[in-house]
PDB file of C-alpha atoms and ligand atoms in Angstrom:
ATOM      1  CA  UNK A   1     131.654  41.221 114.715  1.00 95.00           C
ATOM      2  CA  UNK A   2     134.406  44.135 114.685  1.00 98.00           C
ATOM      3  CA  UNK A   3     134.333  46.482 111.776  1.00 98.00           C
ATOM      4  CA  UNK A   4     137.774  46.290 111.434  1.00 98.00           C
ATOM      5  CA  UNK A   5     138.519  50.388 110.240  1.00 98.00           C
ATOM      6  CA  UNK A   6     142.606  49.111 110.666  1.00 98.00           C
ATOM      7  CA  UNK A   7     142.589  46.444 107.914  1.00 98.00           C
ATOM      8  CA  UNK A   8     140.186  48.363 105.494  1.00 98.00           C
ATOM      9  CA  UNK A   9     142.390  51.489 105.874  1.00 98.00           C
ATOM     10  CA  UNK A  10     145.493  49.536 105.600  1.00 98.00           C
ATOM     11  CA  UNK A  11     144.044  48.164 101.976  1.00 98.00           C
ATOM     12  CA  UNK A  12     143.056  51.753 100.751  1.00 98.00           C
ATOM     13  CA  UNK A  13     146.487  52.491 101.305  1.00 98.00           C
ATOM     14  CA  UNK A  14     147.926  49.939  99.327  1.00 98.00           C
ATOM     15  CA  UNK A  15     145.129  51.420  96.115  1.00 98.00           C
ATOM     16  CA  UNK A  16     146.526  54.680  96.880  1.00 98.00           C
ATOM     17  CA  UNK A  17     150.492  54.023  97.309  1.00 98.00           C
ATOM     18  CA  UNK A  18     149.972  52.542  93.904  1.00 98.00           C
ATOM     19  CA  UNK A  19     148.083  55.506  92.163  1.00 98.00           C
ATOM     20  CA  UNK A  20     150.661  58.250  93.941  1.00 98.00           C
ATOM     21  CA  UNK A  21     153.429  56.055  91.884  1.00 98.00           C
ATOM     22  CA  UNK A  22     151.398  56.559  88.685  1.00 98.00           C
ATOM     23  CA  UNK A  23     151.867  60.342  89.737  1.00 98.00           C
ATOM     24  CA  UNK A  24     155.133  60.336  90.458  1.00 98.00           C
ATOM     25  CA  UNK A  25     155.928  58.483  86.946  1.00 98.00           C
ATOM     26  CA  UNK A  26     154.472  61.675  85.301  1.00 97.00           C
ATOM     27  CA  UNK A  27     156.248  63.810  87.520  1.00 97.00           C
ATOM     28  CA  UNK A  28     153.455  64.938  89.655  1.00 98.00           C
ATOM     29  CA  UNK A  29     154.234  64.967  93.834  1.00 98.00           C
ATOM     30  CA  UNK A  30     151.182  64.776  95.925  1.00 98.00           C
ATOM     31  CA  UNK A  31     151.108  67.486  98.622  1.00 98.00           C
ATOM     32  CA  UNK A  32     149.120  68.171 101.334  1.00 98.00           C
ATOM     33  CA  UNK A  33     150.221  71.194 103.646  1.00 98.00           C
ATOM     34  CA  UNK A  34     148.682  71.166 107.634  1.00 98.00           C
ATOM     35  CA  UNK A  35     148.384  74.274 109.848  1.00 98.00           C
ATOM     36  CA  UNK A  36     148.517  73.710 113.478  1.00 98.00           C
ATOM     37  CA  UNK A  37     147.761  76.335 116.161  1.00 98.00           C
ATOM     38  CA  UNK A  38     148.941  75.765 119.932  1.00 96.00           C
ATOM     39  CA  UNK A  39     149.404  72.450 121.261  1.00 91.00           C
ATOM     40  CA  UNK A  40     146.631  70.806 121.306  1.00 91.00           C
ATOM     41  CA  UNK A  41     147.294  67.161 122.833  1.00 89.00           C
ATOM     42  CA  UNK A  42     145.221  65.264 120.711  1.00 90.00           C
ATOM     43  CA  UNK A  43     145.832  67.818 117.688  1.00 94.00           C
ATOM     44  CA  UNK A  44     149.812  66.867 117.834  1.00 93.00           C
ATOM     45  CA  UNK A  45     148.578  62.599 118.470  1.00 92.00           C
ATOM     46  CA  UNK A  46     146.242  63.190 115.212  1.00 93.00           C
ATOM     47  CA  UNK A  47     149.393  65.132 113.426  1.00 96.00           C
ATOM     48  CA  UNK A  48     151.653  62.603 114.048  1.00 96.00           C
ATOM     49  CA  UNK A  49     149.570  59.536 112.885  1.00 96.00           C
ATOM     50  CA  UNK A  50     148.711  61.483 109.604  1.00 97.00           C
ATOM     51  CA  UNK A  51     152.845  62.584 108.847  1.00 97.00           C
ATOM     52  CA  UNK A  52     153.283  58.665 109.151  1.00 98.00           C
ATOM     53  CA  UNK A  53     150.630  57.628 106.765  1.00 98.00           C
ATOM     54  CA  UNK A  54     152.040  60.197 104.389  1.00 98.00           C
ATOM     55  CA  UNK A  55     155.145  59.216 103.942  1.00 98.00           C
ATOM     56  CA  UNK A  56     153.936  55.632 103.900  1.00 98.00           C
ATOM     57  CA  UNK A  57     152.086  56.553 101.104  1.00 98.00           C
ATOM     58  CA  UNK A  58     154.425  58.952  99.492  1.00 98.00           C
ATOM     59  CA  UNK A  59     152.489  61.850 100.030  1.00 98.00           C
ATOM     60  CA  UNK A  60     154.752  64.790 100.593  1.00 98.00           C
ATOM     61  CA  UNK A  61     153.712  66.708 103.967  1.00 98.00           C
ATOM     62  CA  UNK A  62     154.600  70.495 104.819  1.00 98.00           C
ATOM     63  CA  UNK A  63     153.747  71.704 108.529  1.00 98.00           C
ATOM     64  CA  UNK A  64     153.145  74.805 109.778  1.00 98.00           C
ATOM     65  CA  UNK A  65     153.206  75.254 113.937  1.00 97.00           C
ATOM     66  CA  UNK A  66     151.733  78.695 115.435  1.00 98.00           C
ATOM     67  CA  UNK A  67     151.508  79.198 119.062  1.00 96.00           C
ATOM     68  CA  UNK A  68     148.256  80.736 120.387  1.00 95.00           C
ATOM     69  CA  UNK A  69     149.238  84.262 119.440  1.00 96.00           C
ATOM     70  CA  UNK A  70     148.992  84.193 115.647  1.00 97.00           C
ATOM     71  CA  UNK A  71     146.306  86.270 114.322  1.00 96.00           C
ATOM     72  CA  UNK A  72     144.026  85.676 111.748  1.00 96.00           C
ATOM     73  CA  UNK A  73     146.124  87.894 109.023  1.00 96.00           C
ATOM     74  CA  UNK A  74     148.887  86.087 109.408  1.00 97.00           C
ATOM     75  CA  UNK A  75     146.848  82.526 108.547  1.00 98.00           C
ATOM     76  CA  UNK A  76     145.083  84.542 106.014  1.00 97.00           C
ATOM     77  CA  UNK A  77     149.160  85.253 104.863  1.00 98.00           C
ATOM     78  CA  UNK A  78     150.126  81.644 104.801  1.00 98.00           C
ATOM     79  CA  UNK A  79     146.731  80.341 103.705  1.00 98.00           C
ATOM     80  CA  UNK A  80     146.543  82.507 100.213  1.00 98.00           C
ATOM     81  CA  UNK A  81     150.229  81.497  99.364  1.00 98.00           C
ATOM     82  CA  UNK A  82     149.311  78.196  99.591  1.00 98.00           C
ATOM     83  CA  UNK A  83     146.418  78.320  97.860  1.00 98.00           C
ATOM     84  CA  UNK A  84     148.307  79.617  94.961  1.00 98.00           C
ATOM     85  CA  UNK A  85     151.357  77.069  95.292  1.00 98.00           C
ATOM     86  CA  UNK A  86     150.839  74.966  92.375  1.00 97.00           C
ATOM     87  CA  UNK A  87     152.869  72.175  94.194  1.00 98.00           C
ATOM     88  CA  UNK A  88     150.535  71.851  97.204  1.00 98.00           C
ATOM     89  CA  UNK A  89     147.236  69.894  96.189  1.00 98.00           C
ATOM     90  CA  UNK A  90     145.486  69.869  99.994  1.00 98.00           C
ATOM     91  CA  UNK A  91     145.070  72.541 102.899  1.00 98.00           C
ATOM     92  CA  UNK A  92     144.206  71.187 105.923  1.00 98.00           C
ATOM     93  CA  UNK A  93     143.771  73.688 109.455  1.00 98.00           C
ATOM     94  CA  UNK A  94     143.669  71.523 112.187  1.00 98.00           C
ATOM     95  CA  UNK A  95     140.502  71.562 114.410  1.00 97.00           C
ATOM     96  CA  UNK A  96     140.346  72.770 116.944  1.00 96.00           C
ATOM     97  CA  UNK A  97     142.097  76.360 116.506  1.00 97.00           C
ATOM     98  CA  UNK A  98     141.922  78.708 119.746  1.00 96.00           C
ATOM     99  CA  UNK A  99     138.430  80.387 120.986  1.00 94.00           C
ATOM    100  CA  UNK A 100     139.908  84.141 119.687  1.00 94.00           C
ATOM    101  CA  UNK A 101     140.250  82.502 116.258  1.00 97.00           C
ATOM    102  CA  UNK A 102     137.654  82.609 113.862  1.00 96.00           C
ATOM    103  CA  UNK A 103     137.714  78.899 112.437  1.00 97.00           C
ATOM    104  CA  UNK A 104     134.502  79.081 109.744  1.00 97.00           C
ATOM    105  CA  UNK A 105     136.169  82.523 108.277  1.00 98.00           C
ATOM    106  CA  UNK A 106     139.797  80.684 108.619  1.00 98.00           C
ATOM    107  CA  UNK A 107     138.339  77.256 107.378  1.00 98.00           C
ATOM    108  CA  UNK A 108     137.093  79.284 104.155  1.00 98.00           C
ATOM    109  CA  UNK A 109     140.403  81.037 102.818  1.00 98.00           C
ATOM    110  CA  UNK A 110     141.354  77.557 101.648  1.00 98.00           C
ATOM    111  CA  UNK A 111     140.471  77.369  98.211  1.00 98.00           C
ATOM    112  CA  UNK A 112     137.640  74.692  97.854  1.00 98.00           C
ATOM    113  CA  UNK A 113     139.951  72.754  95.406  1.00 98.00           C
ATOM    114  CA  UNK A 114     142.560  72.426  97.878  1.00 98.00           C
ATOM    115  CA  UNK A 115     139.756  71.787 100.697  1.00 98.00           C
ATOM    116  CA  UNK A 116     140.461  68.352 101.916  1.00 98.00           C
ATOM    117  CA  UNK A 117     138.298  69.086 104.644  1.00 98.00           C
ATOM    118  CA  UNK A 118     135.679  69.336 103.019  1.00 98.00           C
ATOM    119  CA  UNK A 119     135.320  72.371 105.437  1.00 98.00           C
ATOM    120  CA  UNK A 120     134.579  75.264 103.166  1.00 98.00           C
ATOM    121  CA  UNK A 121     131.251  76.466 102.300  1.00 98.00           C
ATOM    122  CA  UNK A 122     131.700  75.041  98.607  1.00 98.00           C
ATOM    123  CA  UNK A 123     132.450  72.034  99.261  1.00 98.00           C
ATOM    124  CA  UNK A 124     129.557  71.543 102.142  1.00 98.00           C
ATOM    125  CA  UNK A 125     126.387  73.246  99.868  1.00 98.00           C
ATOM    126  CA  UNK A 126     127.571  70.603  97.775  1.00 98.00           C
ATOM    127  CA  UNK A 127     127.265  67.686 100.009  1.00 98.00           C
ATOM    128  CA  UNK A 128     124.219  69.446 101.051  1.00 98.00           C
ATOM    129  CA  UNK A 129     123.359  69.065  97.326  1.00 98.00           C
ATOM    130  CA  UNK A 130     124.690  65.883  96.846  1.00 98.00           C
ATOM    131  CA  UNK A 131     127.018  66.962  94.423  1.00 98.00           C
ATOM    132  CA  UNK A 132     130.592  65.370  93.382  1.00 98.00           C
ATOM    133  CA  UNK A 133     133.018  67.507  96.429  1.00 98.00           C
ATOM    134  CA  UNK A 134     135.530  66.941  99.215  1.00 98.00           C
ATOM    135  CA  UNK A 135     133.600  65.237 102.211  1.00 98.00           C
ATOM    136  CA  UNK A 136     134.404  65.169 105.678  1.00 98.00           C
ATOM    137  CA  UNK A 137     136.989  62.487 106.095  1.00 98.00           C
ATOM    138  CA  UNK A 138     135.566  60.419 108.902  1.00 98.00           C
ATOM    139  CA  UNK A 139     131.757  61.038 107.572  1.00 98.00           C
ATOM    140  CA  UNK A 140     133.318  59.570 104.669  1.00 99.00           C
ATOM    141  CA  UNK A 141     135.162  57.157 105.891  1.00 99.00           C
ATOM    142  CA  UNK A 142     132.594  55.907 107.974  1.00 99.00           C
ATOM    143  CA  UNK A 143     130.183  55.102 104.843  1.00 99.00           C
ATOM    144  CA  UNK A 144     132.964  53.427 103.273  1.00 99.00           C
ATOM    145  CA  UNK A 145     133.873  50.795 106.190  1.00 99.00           C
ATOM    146  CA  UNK A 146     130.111  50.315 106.555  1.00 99.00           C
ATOM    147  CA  UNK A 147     130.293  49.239 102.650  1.00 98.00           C
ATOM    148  CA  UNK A 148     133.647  47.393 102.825  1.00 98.00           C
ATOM    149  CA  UNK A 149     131.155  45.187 105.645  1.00 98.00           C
ATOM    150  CA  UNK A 150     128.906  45.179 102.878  1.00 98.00           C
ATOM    151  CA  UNK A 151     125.919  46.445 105.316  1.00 98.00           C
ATOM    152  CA  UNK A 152     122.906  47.591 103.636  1.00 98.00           C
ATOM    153  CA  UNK A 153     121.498  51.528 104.628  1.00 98.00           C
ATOM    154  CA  UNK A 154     118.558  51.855 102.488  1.00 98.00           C
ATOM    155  CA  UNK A 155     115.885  52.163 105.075  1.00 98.00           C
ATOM    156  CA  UNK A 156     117.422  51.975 108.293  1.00 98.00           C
ATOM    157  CA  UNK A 157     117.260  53.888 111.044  1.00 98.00           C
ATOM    158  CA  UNK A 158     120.377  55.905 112.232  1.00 99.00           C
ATOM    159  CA  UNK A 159     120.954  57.423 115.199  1.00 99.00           C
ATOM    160  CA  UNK A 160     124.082  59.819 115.278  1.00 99.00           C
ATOM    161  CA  UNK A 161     124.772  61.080 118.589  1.00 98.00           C
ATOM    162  CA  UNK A 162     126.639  64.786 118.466  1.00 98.00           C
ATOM    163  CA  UNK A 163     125.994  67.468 115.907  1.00 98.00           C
ATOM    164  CA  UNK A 164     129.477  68.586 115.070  1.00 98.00           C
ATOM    165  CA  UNK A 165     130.241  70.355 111.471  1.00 97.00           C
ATOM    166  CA  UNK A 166     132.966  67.887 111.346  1.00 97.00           C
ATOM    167  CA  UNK A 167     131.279  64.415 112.305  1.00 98.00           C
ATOM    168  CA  UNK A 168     127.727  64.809 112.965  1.00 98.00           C
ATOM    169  CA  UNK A 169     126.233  66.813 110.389  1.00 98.00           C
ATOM    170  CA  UNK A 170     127.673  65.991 107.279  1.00 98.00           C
ATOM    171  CA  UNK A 171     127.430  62.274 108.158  1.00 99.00           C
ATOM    172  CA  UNK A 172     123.514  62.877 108.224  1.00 99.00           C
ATOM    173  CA  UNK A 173     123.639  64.304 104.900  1.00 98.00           C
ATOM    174  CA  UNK A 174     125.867  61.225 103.643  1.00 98.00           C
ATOM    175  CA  UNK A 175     123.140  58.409 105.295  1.00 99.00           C
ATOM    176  CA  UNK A 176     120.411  60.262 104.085  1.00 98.00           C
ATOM    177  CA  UNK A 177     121.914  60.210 100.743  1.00 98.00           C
ATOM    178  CA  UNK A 178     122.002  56.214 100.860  1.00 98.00           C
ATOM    179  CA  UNK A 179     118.371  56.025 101.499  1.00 98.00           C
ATOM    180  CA  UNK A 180     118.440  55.686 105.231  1.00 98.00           C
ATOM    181  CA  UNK A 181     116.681  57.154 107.943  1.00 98.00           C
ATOM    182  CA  UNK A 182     118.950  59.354 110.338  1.00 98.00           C
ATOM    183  CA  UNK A 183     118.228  60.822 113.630  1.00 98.00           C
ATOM    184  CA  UNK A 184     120.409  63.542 115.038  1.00 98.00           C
ATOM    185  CA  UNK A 185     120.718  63.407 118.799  1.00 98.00           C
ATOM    186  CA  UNK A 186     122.252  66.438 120.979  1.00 97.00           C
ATOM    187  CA  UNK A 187     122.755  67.462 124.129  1.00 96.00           C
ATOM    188  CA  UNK A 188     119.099  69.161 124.849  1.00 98.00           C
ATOM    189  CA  UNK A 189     117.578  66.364 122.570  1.00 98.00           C
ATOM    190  CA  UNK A 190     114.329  64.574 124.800  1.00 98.00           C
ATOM    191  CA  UNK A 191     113.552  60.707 124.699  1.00 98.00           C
ATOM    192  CA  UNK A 192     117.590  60.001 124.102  1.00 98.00           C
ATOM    193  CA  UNK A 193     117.025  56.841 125.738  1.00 97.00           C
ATOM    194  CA  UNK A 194     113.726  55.279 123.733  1.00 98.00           C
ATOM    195  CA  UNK A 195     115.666  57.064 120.102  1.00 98.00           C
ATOM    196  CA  UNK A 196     118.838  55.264 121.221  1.00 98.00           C
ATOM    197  CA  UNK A 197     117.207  51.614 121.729  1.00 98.00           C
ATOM    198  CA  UNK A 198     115.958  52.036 118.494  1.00 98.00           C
ATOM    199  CA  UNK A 199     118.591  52.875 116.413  1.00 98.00           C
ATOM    200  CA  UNK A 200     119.454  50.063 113.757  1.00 98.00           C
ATOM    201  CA  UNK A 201     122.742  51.618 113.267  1.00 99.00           C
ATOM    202  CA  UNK A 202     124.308  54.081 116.242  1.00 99.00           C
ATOM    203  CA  UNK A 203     126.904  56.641 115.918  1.00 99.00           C
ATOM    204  CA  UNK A 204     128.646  58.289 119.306  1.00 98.00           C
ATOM    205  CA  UNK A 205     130.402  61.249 118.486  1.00 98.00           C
ATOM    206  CA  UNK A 206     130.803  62.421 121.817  1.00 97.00           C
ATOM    207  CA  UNK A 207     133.709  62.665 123.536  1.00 96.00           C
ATOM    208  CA  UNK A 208     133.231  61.006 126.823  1.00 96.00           C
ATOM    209  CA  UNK A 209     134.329  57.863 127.488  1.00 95.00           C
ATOM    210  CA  UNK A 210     131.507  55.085 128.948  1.00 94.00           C
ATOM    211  CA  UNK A 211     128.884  56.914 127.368  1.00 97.00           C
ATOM    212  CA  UNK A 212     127.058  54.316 125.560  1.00 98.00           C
ATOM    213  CA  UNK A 213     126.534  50.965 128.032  1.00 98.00           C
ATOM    214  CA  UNK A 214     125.506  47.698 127.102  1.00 97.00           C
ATOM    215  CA  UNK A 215     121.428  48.647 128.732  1.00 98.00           C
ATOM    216  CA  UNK A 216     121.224  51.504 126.470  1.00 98.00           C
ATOM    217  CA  UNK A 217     122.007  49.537 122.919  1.00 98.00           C
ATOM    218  CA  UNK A 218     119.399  46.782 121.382  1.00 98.00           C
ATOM    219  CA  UNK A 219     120.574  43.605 120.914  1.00 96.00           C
ATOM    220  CA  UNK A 220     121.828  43.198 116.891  1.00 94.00           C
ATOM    221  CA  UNK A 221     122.541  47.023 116.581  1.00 98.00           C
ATOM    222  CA  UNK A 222     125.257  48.507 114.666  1.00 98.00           C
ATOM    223  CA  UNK A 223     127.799  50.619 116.762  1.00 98.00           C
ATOM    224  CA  UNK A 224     130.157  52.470 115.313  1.00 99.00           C
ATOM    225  CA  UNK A 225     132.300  54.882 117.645  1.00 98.00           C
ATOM    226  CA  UNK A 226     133.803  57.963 116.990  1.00 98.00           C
ATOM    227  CA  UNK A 227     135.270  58.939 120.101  1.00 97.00           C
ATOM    228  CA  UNK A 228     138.498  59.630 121.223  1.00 94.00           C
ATOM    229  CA  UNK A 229     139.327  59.848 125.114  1.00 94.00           C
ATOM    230  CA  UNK A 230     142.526  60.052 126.809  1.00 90.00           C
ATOM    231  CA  UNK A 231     142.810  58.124 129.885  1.00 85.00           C
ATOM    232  CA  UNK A 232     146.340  58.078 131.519  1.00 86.00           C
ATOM    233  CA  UNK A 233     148.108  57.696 127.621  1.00 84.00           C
ATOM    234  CA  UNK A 234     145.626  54.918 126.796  1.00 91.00           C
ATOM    235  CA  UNK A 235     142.716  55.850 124.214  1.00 93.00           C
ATOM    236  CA  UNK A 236     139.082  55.051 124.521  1.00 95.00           C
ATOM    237  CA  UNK A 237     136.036  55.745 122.903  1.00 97.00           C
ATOM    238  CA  UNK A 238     132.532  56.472 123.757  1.00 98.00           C
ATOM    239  CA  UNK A 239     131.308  53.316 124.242  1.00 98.00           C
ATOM    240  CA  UNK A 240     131.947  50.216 127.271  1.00 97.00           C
ATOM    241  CA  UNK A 241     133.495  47.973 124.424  1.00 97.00           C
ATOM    242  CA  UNK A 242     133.974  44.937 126.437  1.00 96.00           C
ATOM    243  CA  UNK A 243     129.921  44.573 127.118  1.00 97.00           C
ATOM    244  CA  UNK A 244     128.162  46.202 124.218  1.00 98.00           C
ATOM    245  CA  UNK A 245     130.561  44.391 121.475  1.00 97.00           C
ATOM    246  CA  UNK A 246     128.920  40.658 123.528  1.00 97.00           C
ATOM    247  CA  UNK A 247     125.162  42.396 122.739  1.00 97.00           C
ATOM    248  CA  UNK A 248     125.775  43.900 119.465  1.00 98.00           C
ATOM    249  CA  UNK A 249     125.947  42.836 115.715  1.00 98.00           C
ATOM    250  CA  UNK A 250     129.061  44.861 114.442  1.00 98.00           C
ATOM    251  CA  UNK A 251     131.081  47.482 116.465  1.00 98.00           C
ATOM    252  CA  UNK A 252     134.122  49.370 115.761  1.00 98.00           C
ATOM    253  CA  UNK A 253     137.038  49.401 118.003  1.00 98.00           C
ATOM    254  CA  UNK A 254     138.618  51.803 119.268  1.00 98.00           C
ATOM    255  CA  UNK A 255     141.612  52.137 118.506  1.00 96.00           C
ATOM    256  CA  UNK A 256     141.906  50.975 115.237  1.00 97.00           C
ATOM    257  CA  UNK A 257     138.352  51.554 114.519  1.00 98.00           C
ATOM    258  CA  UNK A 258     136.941  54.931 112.563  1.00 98.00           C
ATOM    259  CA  UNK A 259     140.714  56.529 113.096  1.00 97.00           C
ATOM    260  CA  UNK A 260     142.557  55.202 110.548  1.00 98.00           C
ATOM    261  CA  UNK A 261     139.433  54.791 108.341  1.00 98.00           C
ATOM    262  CA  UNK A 262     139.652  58.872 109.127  1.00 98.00           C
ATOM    263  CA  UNK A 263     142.970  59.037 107.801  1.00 98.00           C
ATOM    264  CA  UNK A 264     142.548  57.035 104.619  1.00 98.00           C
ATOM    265  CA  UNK A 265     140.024  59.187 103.332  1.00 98.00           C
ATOM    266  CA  UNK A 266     142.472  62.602 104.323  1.00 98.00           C
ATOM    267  CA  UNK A 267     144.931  60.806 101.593  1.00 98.00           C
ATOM    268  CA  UNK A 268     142.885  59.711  99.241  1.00 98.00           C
ATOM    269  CA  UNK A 269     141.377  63.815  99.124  1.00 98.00           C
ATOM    270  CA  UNK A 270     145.041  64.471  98.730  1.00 98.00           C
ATOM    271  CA  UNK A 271     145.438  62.392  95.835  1.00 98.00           C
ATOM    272  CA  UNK A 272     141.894  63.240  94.429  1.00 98.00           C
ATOM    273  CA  UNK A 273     142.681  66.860  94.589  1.00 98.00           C
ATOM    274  CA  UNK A 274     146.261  66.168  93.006  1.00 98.00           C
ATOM    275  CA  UNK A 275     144.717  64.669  90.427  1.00 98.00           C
ATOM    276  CA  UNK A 276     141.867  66.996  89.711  1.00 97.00           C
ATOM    277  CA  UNK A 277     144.670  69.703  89.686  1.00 95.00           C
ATOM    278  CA  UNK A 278     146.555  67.971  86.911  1.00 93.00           C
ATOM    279  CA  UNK A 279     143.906  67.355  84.559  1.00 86.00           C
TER     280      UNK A 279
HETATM  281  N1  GUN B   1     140.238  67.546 114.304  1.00 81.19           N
HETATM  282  C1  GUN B   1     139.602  66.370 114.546  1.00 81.19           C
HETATM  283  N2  GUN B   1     139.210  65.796 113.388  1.00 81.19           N
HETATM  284  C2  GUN B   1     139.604  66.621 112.397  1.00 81.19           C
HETATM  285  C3  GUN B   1     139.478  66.579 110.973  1.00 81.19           C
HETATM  286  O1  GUN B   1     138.914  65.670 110.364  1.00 81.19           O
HETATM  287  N3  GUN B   1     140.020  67.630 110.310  1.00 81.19           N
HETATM  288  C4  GUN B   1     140.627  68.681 110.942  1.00 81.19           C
HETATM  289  N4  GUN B   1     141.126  69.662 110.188  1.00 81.19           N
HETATM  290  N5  GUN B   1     140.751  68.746 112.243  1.00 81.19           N
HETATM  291  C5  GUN B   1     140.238  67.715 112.972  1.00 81.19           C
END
């Protein structure tokens, strides 16, 4: 079966077009402000599917574009008037920023209220202590289309592949916190193989496309995919769809899989922070 991260995404849309009207009665415009540096391909692709969610929802979107010369002052410029712009509600530095940045000192001048990231060190020591924060939005919205599918974690055995501080890590924390079982898998990780066939729920947060084939998955396993290749202007993930969806028991797409799922969560931390800040 497909876990269908297009239709659920689609429907927390709808939830949150109708709360950002309830804002708007009382006057309140949701804001979230993105920072791009250089030109990143897939940076721009994601940039452009978020502006268009935005103004679907009615979320009002300012972008900022610096080529690779910018220095860190100059962020740290931008970053601390926003931060004290009582009109923008979310901050959001796209990953990845250029090698002669600093992005974990850049990532943490957002203020951790504004941190729809969940990026900062606030807001991850407390998903590291399972407290009420901003999480990761594809960690997040991964446990929410998993729960839309109404799939029980308690208990099962998860196998993330990649150990990213945007995908991999806090997802572990998030699984762990629904009573399941998670192994991390990296790139000098032994026994991939025997860890993989044994997975009762598989994340690939890799980045190559083929990665996962149909031999290396157990039949009934739940794939979700995280990856997003470029092939000649068509988009794959990290797993041979086509076979492993025959062999498996739910798998997301890609496209139209974890992305938008991704995406819905960014807006709902926009309207979450919006809120919080109008209290
Ligand atoms: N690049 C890829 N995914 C993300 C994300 O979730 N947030 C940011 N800021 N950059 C990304």
């Amino acid at each position: 079966m497909i876990l269908d991260g297009f239709k659920v995404a689609k429907k927390i849309r709808k939830k949150l077009i109708k709360d950002v009207l309830q804002l708007k009665k009382n006057n309140i415009f949701p804001k979230l402000a993105i920072i791009q540096v250089g030109n990143n391909t897939s940076s721009s692709i994601y940039i452009k599917n978020k502006r268009l969610v935005c103004q679907e929802v009615g979320i009002k979107l300012e972008e900022y574009n610096f080529d690779d010369s910018v220095n860190t002052k100059q962020l740290k410029k931008l970053i601390t008037r926003l931060n004290q712009d009582n009109e923008v509600h979310g901050i959001l530095v796209q990953h990845p920023l250029p090698k002669n940045l600093n992005e974990i000192e850049i990532f943490n001048m957002i203020n951790p209220q504004k941190d729809v990231d969940g990026f900062t060190f606030d807001n991850i020591g407390k998903l590291y202590s399972a407290r009420n924060c901003f999480v990761p939005c594809t960690p997040k919205g991964i446990i929410r289309l998993l729960k839309e599918y109404q799939i029980p974690l308690v208990g099962k055995h998860v196998v993330i592949i990649g150990r990213s501080m945007i995908v991999g890590k806090p997802l572990a924390l998030l699984f762990l916190q629904e009573n399941a079982t998670v192994t991390i898998l990296h790139s000098k990780s032994k026994d991939k193989e025997k860890i993989i066939k044994s997975a009762d729920i598989l994340v690939s947060a890799v980045g190559k496309p083929r990665f996962i084939s149909e031999e290396m998955v157990s039949k009934d396993t739940i794939v979700i995919d995280v990856g997003i290749n470029y092939d000649n202007g068509k988009i794959f993930g990290d797993v041979e769809f086509e076979s492993v969806f025959k062999k498996v028991s739910y798998i997301t797409p890609v496209p139209k899989g974890v992305g938008p799922m991704t995406i819905a969560m960014l807006l709902e931390n926009v309207v979450e922070a919006c809120k919080e800040n109008n209290k």
